[in-house]
Coordinates of C-alpha atoms and ligand atoms in Angstrom, one line a residue:
M13 CA 0.0 0.0 0.0
N14 CA 1.3 3.4 -1.0
D15 CA 1.8 5.8 2.0
N16 CA -0.1 8.5 0.2
C17 CA -3.3 6.5 0.2
V18 CA -5.6 7.6 2.9
E19 CA -9.0 6.6 4.1
N20 CA -10.5 10.0 4.5
K21 CA -12.6 11.6 1.8
I22 CA -12.2 15.1 0.3
F23 CA -15.8 15.8 -0.5
D24 CA -19.2 15.0 0.8
Y25 CA -19.5 11.6 -0.8
D26 CA -19.7 8.6 1.4
F27 CA -19.5 6.2 -1.5
Y28 CA -15.9 5.6 -0.9
N29 CA -16.5 4.5 2.7
R30 CA -19.4 2.3 1.6
V31 CA -17.9 0.7 -1.4
D32 CA -14.6 -0.6 -2.7
V33 CA -14.2 1.1 -6.1
Q34 CA -11.5 -1.4 -7.1
K35 CA -13.9 -4.3 -6.5
L36 CA -16.7 -2.5 -8.4
I37 CA -14.5 -2.0 -11.5
H38 CA -13.3 -5.6 -11.2
Q39 CA -16.9 -6.9 -11.2
Y40 CA -18.6 -4.5 -13.6
G41 CA -15.9 -3.3 -15.9
S42 CA -14.3 0.0 -16.5
P43 CA -15.6 2.7 -17.0
L44 CA -18.5 2.4 -14.7
Y45 CA -21.3 4.8 -13.4
I46 CA -22.1 4.4 -9.8
Y47 CA -25.1 6.1 -8.1
D48 CA -25.9 6.5 -4.4
E49 CA -29.6 6.0 -3.5
N50 CA -29.3 8.1 -0.3
I51 CA -28.0 11.1 -2.1
L52 CA -30.6 10.7 -4.9
R53 CA -33.5 10.5 -2.4
K54 CA -32.2 13.6 -0.5
S55 CA -32.1 15.7 -3.7
C56 CA -35.6 14.5 -4.7
R57 CA -36.9 15.7 -1.3
E58 CA -35.2 19.1 -1.6
M59 CA -36.9 19.7 -4.9
K60 CA -40.2 18.2 -4.0
N61 CA -40.3 20.5 -0.9
L62 CA -38.9 23.6 -2.5
M63 CA -42.2 25.4 -1.9
Q64 CA -44.8 25.2 0.9
Y65 CA -47.5 26.1 -1.5
P66 CA -50.1 23.3 -1.4
W67 CA -50.4 22.9 -5.2
F68 CA -46.7 22.7 -5.9
V69 CA -45.4 19.8 -8.1
A70 CA -41.8 18.9 -9.0
N71 CA -41.4 17.3 -12.4
Y72 CA -38.1 15.5 -12.9
S73 CA -36.6 16.2 -16.3
I74 CA -35.5 12.8 -17.4
K75 CA -33.1 14.0 -20.1
A76 CA -30.6 14.4 -17.2
N77 CA -30.6 10.7 -16.5
S78 CA -33.2 8.2 -17.7
N79 CA -32.0 5.0 -16.0
M80 CA -35.1 3.0 -15.3
E81 CA -34.2 2.1 -11.7
L82 CA -33.4 5.7 -10.8
L83 CA -36.7 6.8 -12.4
K84 CA -38.5 4.3 -10.1
I85 CA -36.8 5.8 -7.0
I86 CA -37.7 9.3 -8.2
R87 CA -41.3 8.3 -8.7
D88 CA -41.3 6.6 -5.3
E89 CA -40.3 10.0 -3.9
G90 CA -43.4 11.5 -5.3
L91 CA -42.0 13.5 -8.3
N92 CA -43.7 13.7 -11.7
A93 CA -41.7 14.0 -14.9
D94 CA -41.2 15.9 -18.0
A95 CA -40.2 14.4 -21.4
I96 CA -38.6 15.8 -24.5
S97 CA -39.4 12.9 -26.9
P98 CA -41.7 9.9 -27.4
G99 CA -38.7 7.8 -26.3
E100 CA -38.7 9.5 -22.9
I101 CA -42.5 9.2 -22.6
H102 CA -42.2 5.5 -23.4
V103 CA -39.5 4.9 -20.8
L104 CA -41.5 6.9 -18.2
L105 CA -44.6 4.8 -18.8
E106 CA -42.4 1.7 -18.5
A107 CA -41.1 3.0 -15.2
G108 CA -44.7 3.2 -13.9
F109 CA -45.5 6.9 -14.2
E110 CA -49.1 7.6 -15.1
P111 CA -49.8 9.6 -18.3
S112 CA -51.2 12.4 -16.1
Q113 CA -47.8 12.6 -14.3
I114 CA -45.9 13.2 -17.6
F115 CA -45.5 16.5 -19.4
Y116 CA -44.2 16.5 -22.9
V117 CA -42.2 19.7 -23.3
G118 CA -41.4 19.2 -27.0
N119 CA -39.3 21.3 -29.4
N120 CA -39.8 21.1 -33.2
V121 CA -41.7 17.8 -32.9
S122 CA -43.4 16.1 -35.8
V123 CA -47.1 15.6 -36.0
E124 CA -46.6 11.8 -35.4
E125 CA -44.7 12.6 -32.2
M126 CA -47.5 14.9 -31.0
K127 CA -50.0 12.1 -31.8
Y128 CA -48.0 9.7 -29.8
A129 CA -48.3 11.9 -26.7
I130 CA -52.0 12.7 -27.2
D131 CA -52.8 9.0 -27.8
N132 CA -51.1 8.1 -24.6
G133 CA -52.9 10.8 -22.6
V134 CA -49.9 13.0 -22.1
L135 CA -50.2 16.7 -22.0
V136 CA -48.1 18.5 -24.7
S137 CA -46.3 21.9 -24.5
V138 CA -45.7 23.6 -27.8
D139 CA -43.2 26.4 -28.3
S140 CA -44.0 28.1 -31.6
L141 CA -47.0 29.3 -33.5
S142 CA -46.5 26.7 -36.2
Q143 CA -46.4 23.9 -33.6
L144 CA -49.6 25.3 -32.0
E145 CA -51.3 25.2 -35.5
A146 CA -50.1 21.6 -36.0
F147 CA -51.4 20.6 -32.6
G148 CA -54.7 22.3 -33.2
K149 CA -55.2 20.5 -36.5
I150 CA -54.8 17.1 -34.9
N151 CA -56.4 17.7 -31.5
K152 CA -59.3 20.2 -31.9
G153 CA -60.8 21.1 -28.6
G154 CA -57.8 19.6 -26.7
K155 CA -55.7 20.9 -23.9
V156 CA -52.3 22.3 -24.5
S157 CA -49.6 24.2 -22.7
L158 CA -47.6 27.0 -24.2
R159 CA -43.9 27.4 -23.6
F160 CA -43.0 31.1 -23.6
N161 CA -39.6 32.8 -23.8
P162 CA -39.7 35.1 -20.8
G163 CA -36.8 37.2 -22.2
V164 CA -34.4 36.2 -19.4
G165 CA -31.9 33.4 -19.8
A166 CA -29.4 31.6 -17.6
G167 CA -27.0 28.7 -17.8
H168 CA -23.4 27.5 -17.3
H169 CA -22.6 27.9 -21.0
E170 CA -24.2 29.7 -23.9
K171 CA -25.2 26.4 -25.4
V172 CA -27.6 25.7 -22.6
V173 CA -29.2 29.1 -22.2
T174 CA -32.8 28.5 -23.3
A175 CA -34.4 31.9 -23.0
G176 CA -33.5 35.4 -23.9
N177 CA -32.7 36.8 -27.3
N178 CA -30.4 34.1 -28.7
T179 CA -32.2 30.8 -28.5
K180 CA -34.6 28.7 -30.6
F181 CA -36.8 27.9 -27.6
G182 CA -40.1 29.4 -26.5
I183 CA -42.7 31.7 -27.9
D184 CA -41.8 35.3 -27.9
S185 CA -44.3 37.1 -25.6
S186 CA -45.1 39.7 -28.3
F187 CA -47.1 36.9 -30.1
I188 CA -49.7 36.4 -27.3
E189 CA -52.5 37.7 -29.5
E190 CA -51.6 35.4 -32.4
V191 CA -51.4 32.5 -29.9
K192 CA -54.9 33.3 -28.7
Q193 CA -56.2 33.5 -32.2
I194 CA -54.8 30.0 -33.1
A195 CA -56.1 28.6 -29.8
E196 CA -59.6 30.0 -30.5
K197 CA -59.6 28.7 -34.1
Y198 CA -59.1 25.2 -32.9
S199 CA -61.1 25.6 -29.6
L200 CA -58.0 24.7 -27.7
K201 CA -57.9 25.1 -23.9
V202 CA -54.6 26.7 -22.8
A203 CA -54.2 24.7 -19.6
G204 CA -50.7 25.8 -18.8
V205 CA -47.9 28.2 -19.5
N206 CA -44.3 27.0 -19.1
Q207 CA -40.8 28.2 -19.5
H208 CA -37.3 26.9 -19.0
I209 CA -34.6 29.6 -18.9
G210 CA -31.6 27.4 -19.1
S211 CA -29.5 24.9 -17.3
L212 CA -27.5 25.6 -14.1
F213 CA -27.9 28.8 -12.2
L214 CA -26.3 29.1 -8.7
D215 CA -27.8 32.5 -8.1
G216 CA -31.6 32.5 -8.2
K217 CA -32.0 36.1 -9.5
P218 CA -32.5 35.3 -13.2
Y219 CA -34.9 32.5 -12.3
I220 CA -37.0 34.8 -10.2
E221 CA -36.9 37.4 -13.0
G222 CA -38.0 34.8 -15.5
V223 CA -40.9 33.7 -13.2
K224 CA -42.0 37.3 -12.9
S225 CA -42.1 37.7 -16.6
L226 CA -43.9 34.3 -17.0
L227 CA -46.5 35.4 -14.5
A228 CA -47.1 38.6 -16.4
I229 CA -47.7 36.4 -19.5
A230 CA -49.9 34.0 -17.6
G231 CA -52.2 36.8 -16.7
N232 CA -53.4 36.8 -20.4
F233 CA -54.9 33.4 -20.1
Q234 CA -58.1 32.8 -18.1
D235 CA -58.4 29.0 -17.8
L236 CA -54.9 28.1 -16.6
E237 CA -54.5 24.9 -14.5
F238 CA -50.8 25.3 -14.0
I239 CA -47.7 27.5 -14.4
D240 CA -44.5 25.6 -14.9
M241 CA -41.4 27.7 -14.0
G242 CA -38.9 25.2 -15.5
G243 CA -35.6 23.7 -14.1
G244 CA -32.0 24.8 -14.2
F245 CA -31.2 24.6 -10.5
G246 CA -27.5 24.2 -10.3
I247 CA -25.0 22.3 -8.2
P248 CA -21.5 23.5 -7.4
Y249 CA -19.2 21.4 -9.6
K250 CA -16.2 23.4 -8.2
K251 CA -16.2 22.4 -4.6
Q252 CA -13.6 24.8 -3.4
S253 CA -14.9 28.0 -5.0
Q254 CA -18.6 27.7 -5.8
E255 CA -21.3 28.3 -3.2
R256 CA -24.4 26.1 -3.1
L257 CA -27.5 27.6 -4.6
D258 CA -29.6 29.0 -1.7
L259 CA -32.8 27.1 -2.2
S260 CA -34.6 28.6 0.8
L261 CA -34.0 32.1 -0.6
V262 CA -35.3 31.1 -4.0
S263 CA -38.2 29.4 -2.4
R264 CA -39.1 32.5 -0.2
E265 CA -39.0 34.8 -3.2
L266 CA -41.1 32.5 -5.3
E267 CA -43.8 32.1 -2.6
K268 CA -44.0 35.9 -2.3
I269 CA -44.4 36.7 -6.0
I270 CA -46.7 33.7 -6.7
I271 CA -49.1 34.4 -3.9
E272 CA -49.3 38.1 -5.0
W273 CA -50.0 37.0 -8.5
M274 CA -52.7 34.6 -7.5
K275 CA -54.5 37.3 -5.6
V276 CA -54.7 39.4 -8.8
Y277 CA -55.5 36.3 -11.0
G278 CA -58.4 35.5 -8.7
R279 CA -57.7 31.8 -8.0
E280 CA -55.0 29.3 -7.3
V281 CA -53.3 27.3 -10.0
Q282 CA -50.8 24.5 -9.7
I283 CA -47.2 25.6 -9.7
K284 CA -44.5 23.3 -11.2
I285 CA -40.8 23.1 -11.6
E286 CA -38.8 20.7 -13.8
P287 CA -35.3 20.2 -12.4
G288 CA -33.1 17.6 -14.0
R289 CA -29.5 18.2 -12.9
Y290 CA -30.2 19.0 -9.3
I291 CA -31.9 15.7 -8.7
V292 CA -29.3 13.4 -10.2
A293 CA -25.9 15.1 -10.6
E294 CA -24.5 14.7 -7.1
C295 CA -25.6 11.1 -6.6
G296 CA -23.4 9.9 -9.5
V297 CA -19.7 9.2 -9.8
L298 CA -18.0 7.9 -13.0
L299 CA -15.2 5.5 -12.4
G300 CA -12.5 4.8 -14.9
T301 CA -8.9 3.4 -15.2
V302 CA -5.6 5.0 -15.8
H303 CA -4.0 3.2 -18.7
S304 CA -1.0 5.3 -19.6
I305 CA 1.1 8.3 -18.3
K306 CA 3.3 10.1 -20.7
T307 CA 5.0 13.3 -21.5
N308 CA 4.5 14.8 -24.9
Y309 CA 6.6 17.8 -25.8
G310 CA 6.9 18.7 -22.2
K311 CA 3.3 18.2 -21.3
R312 CA 2.2 15.4 -19.0
Y313 CA -0.9 13.4 -20.1
V314 CA -2.8 10.9 -18.0
G315 CA -4.5 8.5 -20.4
T316 CA -7.7 6.9 -19.1
D317 CA -10.7 5.1 -20.5
V318 CA -13.0 8.0 -19.7
G319 CA -13.4 9.3 -23.2
F320 CA -16.0 11.8 -24.3
N321 CA -18.2 8.9 -25.5
V322 CA -18.7 8.2 -21.7
L323 CA -18.8 11.8 -20.4
M324 CA -19.5 14.5 -23.0
R325 CA -19.7 17.6 -20.8
P326 CA -16.1 18.6 -20.6
V327 CA -15.7 18.4 -24.4
M328 CA -19.0 20.0 -25.2
Y329 CA -19.1 22.9 -22.7
D330 CA -15.6 22.9 -21.1
S331 CA -17.3 21.7 -18.0
Y332 CA -15.4 21.2 -14.8
H333 CA -15.7 18.1 -12.7
E334 CA -13.7 17.3 -9.6
I335 CA -11.5 14.3 -10.1
E336 CA -10.0 12.0 -7.5
F337 CA -7.8 9.0 -7.9
F338 CA -7.7 5.7 -6.0
R339 CA -5.2 2.9 -5.6
K340 CA -6.2 -0.4 -4.3
G341 CA -9.5 1.1 -3.2
K342 CA -8.0 3.9 -1.2
L343 CA -8.0 7.6 -2.0
L344 CA -4.7 8.9 -3.4
N345 CA -4.0 12.0 -1.5
S346 CA -0.3 12.8 -1.9
D347 CA 1.2 16.2 -1.1
K348 CA 3.5 16.0 -4.2
R349 CA 1.3 17.3 -7.0
G350 CA 1.9 18.4 -10.5
I351 CA 0.0 19.6 -13.6
S352 CA -1.4 17.0 -16.0
T353 CA -4.0 16.9 -18.7
I354 CA -6.4 14.0 -18.2
V355 CA -7.6 12.5 -21.4
G356 CA -9.7 9.7 -22.7
N357 CA -9.3 6.9 -25.3
I358 CA -11.2 8.5 -28.2
C359 CA -9.5 9.2 -31.5
E360 CA -9.7 13.0 -31.2
T361 CA -7.2 15.5 -29.8
G362 CA -10.2 17.3 -28.1
D363 CA -10.9 14.2 -26.0
I364 CA -9.9 16.0 -22.8
L365 CA -11.5 15.2 -19.5
A366 CA -9.6 17.8 -17.5
K367 CA -7.0 20.3 -18.8
D368 CA -3.9 21.3 -16.9
R369 CA -5.2 19.9 -13.6
E370 CA -3.2 19.6 -10.4
I371 CA -3.1 16.0 -9.5
P372 CA -0.9 13.6 -7.5
D373 CA 2.5 13.2 -9.1
D374 CA 2.9 9.6 -8.2
L375 CA -0.1 8.4 -10.2
M376 CA 0.4 5.0 -11.8
E377 CA -1.2 2.8 -14.5
D378 CA -4.2 0.9 -13.1
D379 CA -5.0 3.6 -10.6
I380 CA -8.7 4.4 -10.6
V381 CA -10.0 7.8 -11.7
A382 CA -13.3 9.0 -10.1
V383 CA -15.2 11.8 -11.8
L384 CA -17.5 13.5 -9.3
D385 CA -21.0 14.9 -9.9
A386 CA -21.4 12.8 -13.0
G387 CA -25.0 11.7 -12.5
A388 CA -26.6 14.3 -14.7
Y389 CA -26.0 14.4 -18.4
G390 CA -23.4 11.7 -18.0
Y391 CA -24.8 8.4 -19.1
S392 CA -27.7 10.1 -20.9
M393 CA -25.2 11.7 -23.3
C394 CA -23.1 8.6 -23.8
S395 CA -22.5 7.2 -27.3
N396 CA -20.9 4.3 -29.1
Y397 CA -18.5 6.6 -30.9
N398 CA -15.4 4.7 -32.0
L399 CA -17.6 1.7 -31.3
R400 CA -16.8 1.9 -27.7
L401 CA -19.2 0.1 -25.3
R402 CA -21.3 2.2 -23.0
P403 CA -20.5 1.4 -19.4
A404 CA -22.6 -0.4 -16.8
E405 CA -24.5 1.5 -14.1
V406 CA -24.7 0.3 -10.5
L407 CA -26.7 1.6 -7.6
I408 CA -25.4 1.7 -4.1
C409 CA -28.7 1.0 -2.3
E410 CA -29.9 2.5 1.0
D411 CA -28.9 -0.7 2.7
G412 CA -25.3 -0.5 1.3
L413 CA -25.9 -3.4 -1.2
V414 CA -24.7 -2.8 -4.7
R415 CA -27.1 -3.5 -7.6
L416 CA -26.4 -3.6 -11.3
I417 CA -29.1 -1.3 -12.8
R418 CA -27.9 -1.4 -16.4
R419 CA -25.5 -3.8 -17.9
R420 CA -22.5 -2.7 -19.9
D421 CA -23.0 -2.8 -23.7
T422 CA -21.8 -5.9 -25.5
F423 CA -20.4 -6.4 -29.1
D424 CA -23.8 -7.9 -29.8
D425 CA -25.4 -4.5 -29.0
L426 CA -23.2 -3.0 -31.7
M427 CA -24.7 -5.3 -34.2
A428 CA -28.3 -5.0 -33.0
G429 CA -29.4 -2.4 -35.6
Y430 CA -28.4 -4.6 -38.5
R431 CA -30.6 -7.5 -37.5
Ligands
PLP523 C1 -37.6 22.2 -21.0 C2 -36.6 21.7 -20.0 N1 -36.9 21.5 -18.8 C3 -36.1 21.1 -17.9 C4 -34.7 20.9 -18.1 C5 -33.8 20.5 -17.0 O1 -32.8 21.4 -16.8 P1 -31.8 21.2 -15.6 O2 -31.2 19.8 -15.8 O3 -30.8 22.2 -15.8 O4 -32.6 21.3 -14.4 C6 -34.3 21.2 -19.4 C7 -32.9 21.1 -19.8 O5 -32.2 22.2 -19.7 C8 -35.2 21.6 -20.4 O6 -34.8 21.9 -21.7
LIG524 N1 -26.5 18.7 -21.3 C1 -26.2 20.0 -20.5 C2 -27.5 20.6 -20.0 C3 -28.5 20.8 -21.1 C4 -29.9 20.6 -20.5 C5 -30.9 20.3 -21.5 N2 -31.7 21.4 -22.0 C6 -25.2 19.8 -19.5 O1 -24.6 18.7 -19.5 O2 -24.9 20.6 -18.7

């Protein structure tokens, strides 16, 4: 055992005390996604109880992580769900969600896709006049929700800001009259208005501003059953420098403006949120293996099997994830540290997990790399690029037992589409 291996943990995870990462890799292969049920349930409760308001509902946005077993836990915690595609609706139904618990927040969907939702009894949100027309034609007299662009966006990267003046999402509020005309033409009932300003805010101000703007829009519709304020609640990926989002502050502000709005509106309507990342990010860790260490023109590279086929976020958005290393199951915590770039095994120079990161100098081949906060937009954005196999996923259950919740791909899976 190396002297620099210690039992303590740097961050708030208790995975490492509860499981032997070496054993898990040995049993389920590398790379490997592991999820902690306790952390998942805690995050669900935080979101479900965000507001005291009695008609408050949290919809989990399953694009963040659609593993069937995690969905069952989230359902068990009393959350509903939102879907972006018929595939997500299908998986939610398979996981036991009732159609009335699913909200299809589509974007540029085909008529067939709308039909799929309608036939399954799932409420649809449309986010353009042309999609509202298309919906009206196939579902005269039906119920619909309208996704507006409240004019305020937020997000950790411009690619994930979904409101404001530079995005394809939402109906511009200057088209309210046109919206009403189309709704009237097809006798549609506008049951809800919704928004989603973007993904990952750690300061609640833009969210509150977005909600104020949505409430002003909502006042134009008389028969609303709900207002959906969207997701985007962030988690601090940089543990040393980022503060946690102050949920109680956000909650207090929301209660205040919503209750005032209801007084003017004249009655109470359901209030929804649709968080994805907040629910699942922190319960997930991605494990991988160090396969090579080398110096190339003076730069040190740590080569792992965590390519961007397994975790896309660093390559797509320059996202930062804390990274830890293990040897023989123990955390590597040496004082001697140096700068390295941690890379994957994909045939692209951009396949970088962490650039110029200060990590232990005495790293060796076969050490295990652990990428923290990998539960959201991790597995769900995996691919078979380079015909690599998508990893297995395991759950560390409340009782400490480890359960395989999705097997690793096989070569047979690579051939499935040809049969
Ligand atoms: C419509 C909609 N709702 C909810 C979400 C979930 O976002 P987040 O994971 O940031 O909470 C997204 C993704 O950004 C989305 O597009
Ligand atoms: N995939 C993004 C978030 C986008 C959310 C979907 N609208 C991420 O990993 O941060």
